[in-house]
Tab-separated table of C-alpha atoms in Angstrom:
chain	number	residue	atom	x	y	z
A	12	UNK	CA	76.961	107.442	109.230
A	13	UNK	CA	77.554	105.793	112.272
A	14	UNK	CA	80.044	103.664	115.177
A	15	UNK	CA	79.425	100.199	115.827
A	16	UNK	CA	80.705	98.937	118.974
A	17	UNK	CA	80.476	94.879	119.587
A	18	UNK	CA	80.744	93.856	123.205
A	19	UNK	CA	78.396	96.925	123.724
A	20	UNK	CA	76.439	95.131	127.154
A	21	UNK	CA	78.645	95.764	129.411
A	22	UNK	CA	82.317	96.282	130.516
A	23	UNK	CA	84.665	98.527	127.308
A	24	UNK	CA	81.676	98.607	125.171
A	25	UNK	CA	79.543	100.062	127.529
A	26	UNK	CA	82.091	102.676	128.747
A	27	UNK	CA	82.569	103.076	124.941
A	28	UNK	CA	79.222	103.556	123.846
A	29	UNK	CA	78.594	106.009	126.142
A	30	UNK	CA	81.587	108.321	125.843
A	31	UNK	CA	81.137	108.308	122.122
A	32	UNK	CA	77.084	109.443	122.554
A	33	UNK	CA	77.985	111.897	125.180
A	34	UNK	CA	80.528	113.406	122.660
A	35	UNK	CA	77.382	113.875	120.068
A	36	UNK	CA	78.328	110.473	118.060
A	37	UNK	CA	75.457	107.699	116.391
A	38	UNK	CA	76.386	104.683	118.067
A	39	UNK	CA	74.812	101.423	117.444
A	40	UNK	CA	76.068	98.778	120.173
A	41	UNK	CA	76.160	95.008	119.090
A	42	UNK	CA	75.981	92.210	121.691
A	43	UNK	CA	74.314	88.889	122.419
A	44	UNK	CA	72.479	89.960	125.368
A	45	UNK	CA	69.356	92.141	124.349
A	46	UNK	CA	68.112	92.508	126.839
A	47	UNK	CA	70.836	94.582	128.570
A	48	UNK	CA	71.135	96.342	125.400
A	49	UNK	CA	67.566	97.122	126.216
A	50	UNK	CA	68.637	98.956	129.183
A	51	UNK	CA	71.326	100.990	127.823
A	52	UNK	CA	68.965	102.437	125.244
A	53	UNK	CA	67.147	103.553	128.201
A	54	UNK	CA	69.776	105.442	129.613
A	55	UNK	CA	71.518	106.610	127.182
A	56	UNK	CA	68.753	107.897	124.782
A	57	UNK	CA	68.032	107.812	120.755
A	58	UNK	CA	71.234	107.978	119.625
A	59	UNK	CA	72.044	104.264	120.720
A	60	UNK	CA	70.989	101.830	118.924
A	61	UNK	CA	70.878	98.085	120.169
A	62	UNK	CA	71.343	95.071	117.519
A	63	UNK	CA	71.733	92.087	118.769
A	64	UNK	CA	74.658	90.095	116.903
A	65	UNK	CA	77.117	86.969	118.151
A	66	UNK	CA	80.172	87.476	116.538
A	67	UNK	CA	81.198	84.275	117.205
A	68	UNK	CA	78.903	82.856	114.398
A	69	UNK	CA	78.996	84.568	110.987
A	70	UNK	CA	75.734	84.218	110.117
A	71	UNK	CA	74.223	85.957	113.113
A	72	UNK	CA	76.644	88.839	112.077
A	73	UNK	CA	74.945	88.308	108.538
A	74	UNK	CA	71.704	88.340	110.201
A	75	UNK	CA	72.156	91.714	112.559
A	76	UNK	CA	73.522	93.671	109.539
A	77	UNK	CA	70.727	93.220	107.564
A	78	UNK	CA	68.543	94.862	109.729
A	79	UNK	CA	70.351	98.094	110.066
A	80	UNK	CA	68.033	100.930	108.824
A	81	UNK	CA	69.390	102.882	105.992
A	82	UNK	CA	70.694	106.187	107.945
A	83	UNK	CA	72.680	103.487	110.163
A	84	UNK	CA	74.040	101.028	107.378
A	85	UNK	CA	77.570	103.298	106.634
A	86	UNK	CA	79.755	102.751	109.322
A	87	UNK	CA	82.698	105.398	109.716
A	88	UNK	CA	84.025	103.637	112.494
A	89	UNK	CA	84.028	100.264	113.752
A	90	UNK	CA	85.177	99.680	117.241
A	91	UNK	CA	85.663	95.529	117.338
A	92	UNK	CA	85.696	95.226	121.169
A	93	UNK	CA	83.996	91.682	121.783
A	94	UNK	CA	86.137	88.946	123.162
A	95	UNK	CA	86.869	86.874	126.410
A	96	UNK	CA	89.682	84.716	128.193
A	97	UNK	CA	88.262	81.248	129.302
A	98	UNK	CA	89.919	79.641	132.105
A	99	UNK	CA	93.899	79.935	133.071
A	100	UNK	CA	95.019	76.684	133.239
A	101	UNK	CA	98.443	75.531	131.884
A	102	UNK	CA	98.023	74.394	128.080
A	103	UNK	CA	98.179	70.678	128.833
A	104	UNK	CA	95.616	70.900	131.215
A	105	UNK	CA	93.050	73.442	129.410
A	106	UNK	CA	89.591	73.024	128.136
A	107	UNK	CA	89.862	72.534	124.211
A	108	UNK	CA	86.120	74.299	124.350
A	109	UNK	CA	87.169	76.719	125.611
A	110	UNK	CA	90.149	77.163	123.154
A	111	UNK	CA	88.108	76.948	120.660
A	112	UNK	CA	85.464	79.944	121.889
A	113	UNK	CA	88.291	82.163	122.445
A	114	UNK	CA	89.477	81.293	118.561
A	115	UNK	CA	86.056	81.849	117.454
A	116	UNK	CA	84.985	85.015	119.209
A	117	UNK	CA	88.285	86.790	119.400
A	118	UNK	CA	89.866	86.021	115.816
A	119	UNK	CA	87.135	84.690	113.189
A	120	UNK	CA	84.464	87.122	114.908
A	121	UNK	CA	86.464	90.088	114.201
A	122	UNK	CA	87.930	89.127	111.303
A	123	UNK	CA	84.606	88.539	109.596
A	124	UNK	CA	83.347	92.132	110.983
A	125	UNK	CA	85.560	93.589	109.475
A	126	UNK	CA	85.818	91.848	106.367
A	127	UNK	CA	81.151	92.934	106.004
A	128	UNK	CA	82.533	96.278	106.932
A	129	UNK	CA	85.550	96.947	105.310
A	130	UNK	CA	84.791	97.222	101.926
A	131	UNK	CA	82.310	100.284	102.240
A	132	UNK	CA	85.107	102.080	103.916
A	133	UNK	CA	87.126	101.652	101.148
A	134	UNK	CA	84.771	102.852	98.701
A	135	UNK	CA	83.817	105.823	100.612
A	136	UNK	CA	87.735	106.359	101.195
A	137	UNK	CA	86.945	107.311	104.953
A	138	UNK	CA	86.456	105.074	107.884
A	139	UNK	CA	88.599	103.870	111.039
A	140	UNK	CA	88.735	100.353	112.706
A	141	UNK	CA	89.908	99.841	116.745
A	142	UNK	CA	90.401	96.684	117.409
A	143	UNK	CA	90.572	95.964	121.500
A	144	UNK	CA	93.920	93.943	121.533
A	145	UNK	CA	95.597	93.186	124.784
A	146	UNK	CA	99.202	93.596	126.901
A	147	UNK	CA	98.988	89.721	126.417
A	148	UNK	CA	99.654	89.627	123.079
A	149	UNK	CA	102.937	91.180	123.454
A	150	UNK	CA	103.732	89.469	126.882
A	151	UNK	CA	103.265	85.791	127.360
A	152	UNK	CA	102.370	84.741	130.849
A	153	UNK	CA	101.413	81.275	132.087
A	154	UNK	CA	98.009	80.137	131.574
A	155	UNK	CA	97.570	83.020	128.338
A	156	UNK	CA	98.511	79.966	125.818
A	157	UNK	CA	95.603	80.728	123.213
A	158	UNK	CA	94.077	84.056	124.705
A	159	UNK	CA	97.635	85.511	124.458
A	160	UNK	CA	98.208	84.182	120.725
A	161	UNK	CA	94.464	85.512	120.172
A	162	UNK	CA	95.457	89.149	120.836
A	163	UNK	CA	98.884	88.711	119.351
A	164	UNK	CA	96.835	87.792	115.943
A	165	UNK	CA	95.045	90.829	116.342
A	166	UNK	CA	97.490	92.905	116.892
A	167	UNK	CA	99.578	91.904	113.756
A	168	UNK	CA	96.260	91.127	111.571
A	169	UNK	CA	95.370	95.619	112.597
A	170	UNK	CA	99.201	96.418	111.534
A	171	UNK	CA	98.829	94.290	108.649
A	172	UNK	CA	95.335	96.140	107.523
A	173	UNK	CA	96.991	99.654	107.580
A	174	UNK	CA	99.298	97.973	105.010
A	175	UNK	CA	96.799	96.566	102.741
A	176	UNK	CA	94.834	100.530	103.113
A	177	UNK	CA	97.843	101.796	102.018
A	178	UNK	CA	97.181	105.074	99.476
A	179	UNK	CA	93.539	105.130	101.404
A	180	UNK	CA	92.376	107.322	104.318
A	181	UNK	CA	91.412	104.886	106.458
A	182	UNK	CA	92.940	104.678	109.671
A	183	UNK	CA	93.387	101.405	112.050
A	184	UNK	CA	94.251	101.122	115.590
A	185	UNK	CA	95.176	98.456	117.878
A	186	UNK	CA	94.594	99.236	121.805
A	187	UNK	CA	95.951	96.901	124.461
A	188	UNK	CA	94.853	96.819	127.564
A	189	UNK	CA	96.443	96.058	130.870
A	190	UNK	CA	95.031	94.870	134.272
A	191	UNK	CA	91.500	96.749	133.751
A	192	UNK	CA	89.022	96.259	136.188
A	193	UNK	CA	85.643	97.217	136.608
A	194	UNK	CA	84.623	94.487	133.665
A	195	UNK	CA	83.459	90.967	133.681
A	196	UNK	CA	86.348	89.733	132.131
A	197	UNK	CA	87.563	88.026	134.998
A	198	UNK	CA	84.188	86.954	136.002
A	199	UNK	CA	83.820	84.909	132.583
A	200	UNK	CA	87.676	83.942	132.661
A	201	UNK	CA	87.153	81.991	135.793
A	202	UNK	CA	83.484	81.125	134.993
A	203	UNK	CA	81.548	82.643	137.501
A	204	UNK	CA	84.002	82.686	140.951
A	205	UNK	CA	83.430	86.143	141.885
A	206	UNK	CA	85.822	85.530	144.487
A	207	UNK	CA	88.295	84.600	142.366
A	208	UNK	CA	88.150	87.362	140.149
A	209	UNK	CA	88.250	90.002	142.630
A	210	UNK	CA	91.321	89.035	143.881
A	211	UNK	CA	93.048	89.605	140.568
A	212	UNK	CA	92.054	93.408	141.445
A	213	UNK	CA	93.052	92.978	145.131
A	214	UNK	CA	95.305	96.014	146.568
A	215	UNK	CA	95.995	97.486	142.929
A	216	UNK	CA	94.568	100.773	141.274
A	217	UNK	CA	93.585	99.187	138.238
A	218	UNK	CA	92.694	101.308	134.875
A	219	UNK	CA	88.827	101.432	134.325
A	220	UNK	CA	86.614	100.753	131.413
A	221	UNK	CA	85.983	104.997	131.124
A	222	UNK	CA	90.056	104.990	130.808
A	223	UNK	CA	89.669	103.137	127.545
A	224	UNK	CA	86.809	104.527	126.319
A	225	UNK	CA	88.302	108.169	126.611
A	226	UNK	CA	91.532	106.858	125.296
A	227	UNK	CA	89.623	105.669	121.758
A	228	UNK	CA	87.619	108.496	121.529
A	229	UNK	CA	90.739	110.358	121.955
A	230	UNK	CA	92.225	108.356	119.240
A	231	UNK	CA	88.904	108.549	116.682
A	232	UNK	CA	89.113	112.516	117.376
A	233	UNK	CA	92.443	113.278	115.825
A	234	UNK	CA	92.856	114.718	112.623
A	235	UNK	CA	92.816	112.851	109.840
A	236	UNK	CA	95.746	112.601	108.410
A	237	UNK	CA	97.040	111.004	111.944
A	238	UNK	CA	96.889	107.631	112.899
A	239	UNK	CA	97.460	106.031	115.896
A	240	UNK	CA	98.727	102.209	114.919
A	241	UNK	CA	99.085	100.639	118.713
A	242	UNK	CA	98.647	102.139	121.738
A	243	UNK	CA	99.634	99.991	124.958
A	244	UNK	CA	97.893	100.836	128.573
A	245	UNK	CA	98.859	99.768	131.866
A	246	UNK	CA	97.872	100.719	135.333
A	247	UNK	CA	100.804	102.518	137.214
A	248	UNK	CA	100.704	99.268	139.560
A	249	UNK	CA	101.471	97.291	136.661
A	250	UNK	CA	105.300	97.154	135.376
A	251	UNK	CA	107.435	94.016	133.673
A	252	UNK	CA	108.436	91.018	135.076
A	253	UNK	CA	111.779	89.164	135.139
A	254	UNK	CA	111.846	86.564	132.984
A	255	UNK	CA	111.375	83.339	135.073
A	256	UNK	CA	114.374	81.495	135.383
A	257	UNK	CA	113.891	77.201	136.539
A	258	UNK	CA	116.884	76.304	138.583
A	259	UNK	CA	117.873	72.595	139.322
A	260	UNK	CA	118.599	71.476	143.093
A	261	UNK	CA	122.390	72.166	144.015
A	262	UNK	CA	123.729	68.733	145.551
A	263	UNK	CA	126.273	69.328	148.280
């Protein structure tokens, strides 16, 4: 038995992968860059295992899970934390690319995870799936057009799994992150301006990647008859905004 983290190079994943191995946990950690997978099986030691898998194309996923050995191919918990924002531009002026990689990675990646995974969970009547949502699927903003709707799908697509498990013991989670840094996420949103991205962090005491790892251990740990459907996460710094009002010019 094992946990399979996706996004496992760097950022969530990483944090992830290592809480869960310094708990005691098999982890394997899935990502598209070997070579820093590579690296984290240096540090963190023979309990991590790399496998190198794009979930934004379903064969690769194909491909990395038939290499698992046997001791690694039952997965009691699958931790679907791949996925990016591209760009922040206003929805008439976005990159239709770049649309489409968010659609690809962020819905039909996971989806089809979980669809190779699911099915073993059910026959084993025992497994959990977290699936790394985001505050902007519940709160539009401007320039979130399809990253918001991304995580709104996977919010209601891991709500909408603990109703098909129904009678079963498998539990689901959805966690959504707030303003998190200490990630590339901003990095690949704005395609490489550092600058850029580290003013979205400016001034503000942001949550960290360890913050969400402990917080899905945490949530993998409880007993299990108890299961934790959404959990939202924001920084102190971060609260809600007034909903923005456009006012036409008073003539005197």
């Amino acid at each position: 038995m094992a946990i399979l983290v996706t996004g496992a190079s760097a950022g969530f994943g990483k944090a992830i992968c290592k809480a869960f191995i310094n708990a005691g946990y098999q982890v394997i950690g899935a990502a598209r860059r070997l070579d820093k997978l590579t690296d984290l099986q240096q540090e963190l030691g023979e309990k991590f295992y790399p496998l190198q898998m794009d979930v934004a194309d379903p064969d690769k996923i194909n491909t990395a899970l038939s290499t698992l050995p046997a001791h690694l191919q039952k997965i009691e918990l699958l931790v679907n934390n791949a996925g990016l924002a591209l760009g922040l531009e206003a929805a008439h002026k976005a990159n239709f690319n770049d649309w489409l990689t968010m659609i690809n990675t962020n819905i039909i990646g996971l989806t089809y995870l979980t669809r190779q995974i699911l099915p073993q969970m059910v026959e084993a009547d025992q497994g959990h799936i977290i699936n790394l949502g985001s505050i902007a699927g519940t709160y539009p903003y401007p320039g979130g057009n399809v990253y918001g709707a991304t995580k709104a799908f996977v919010e209601q697509f891991s709500l909408n799994l603990r109703a098909d498990l129904a009678g079963t013991k498998i539990r689901v989670t959805n966690v959504e992150p707030g303003l998190c840094g200490g990630t590339e996420f901003s990095n690949v949103r704005f395609k490489g301006d550092d600058a850029k991205a580290a003013g979205v962090y400016q001034g503000v005491k942001s949550i960290q990647p360890e913050d969400i790892a402990n917080t899905i251990l945490w949530i993998y740990q409880q007993p299990p008859h108890v299961n934790i459907n959404r959990i939202e996460i924001m920084p102190v710094a971060q609260t809600f905004s007034p909903l923005a009002v456009s006012r036409d010019e008073v003539k005197g």
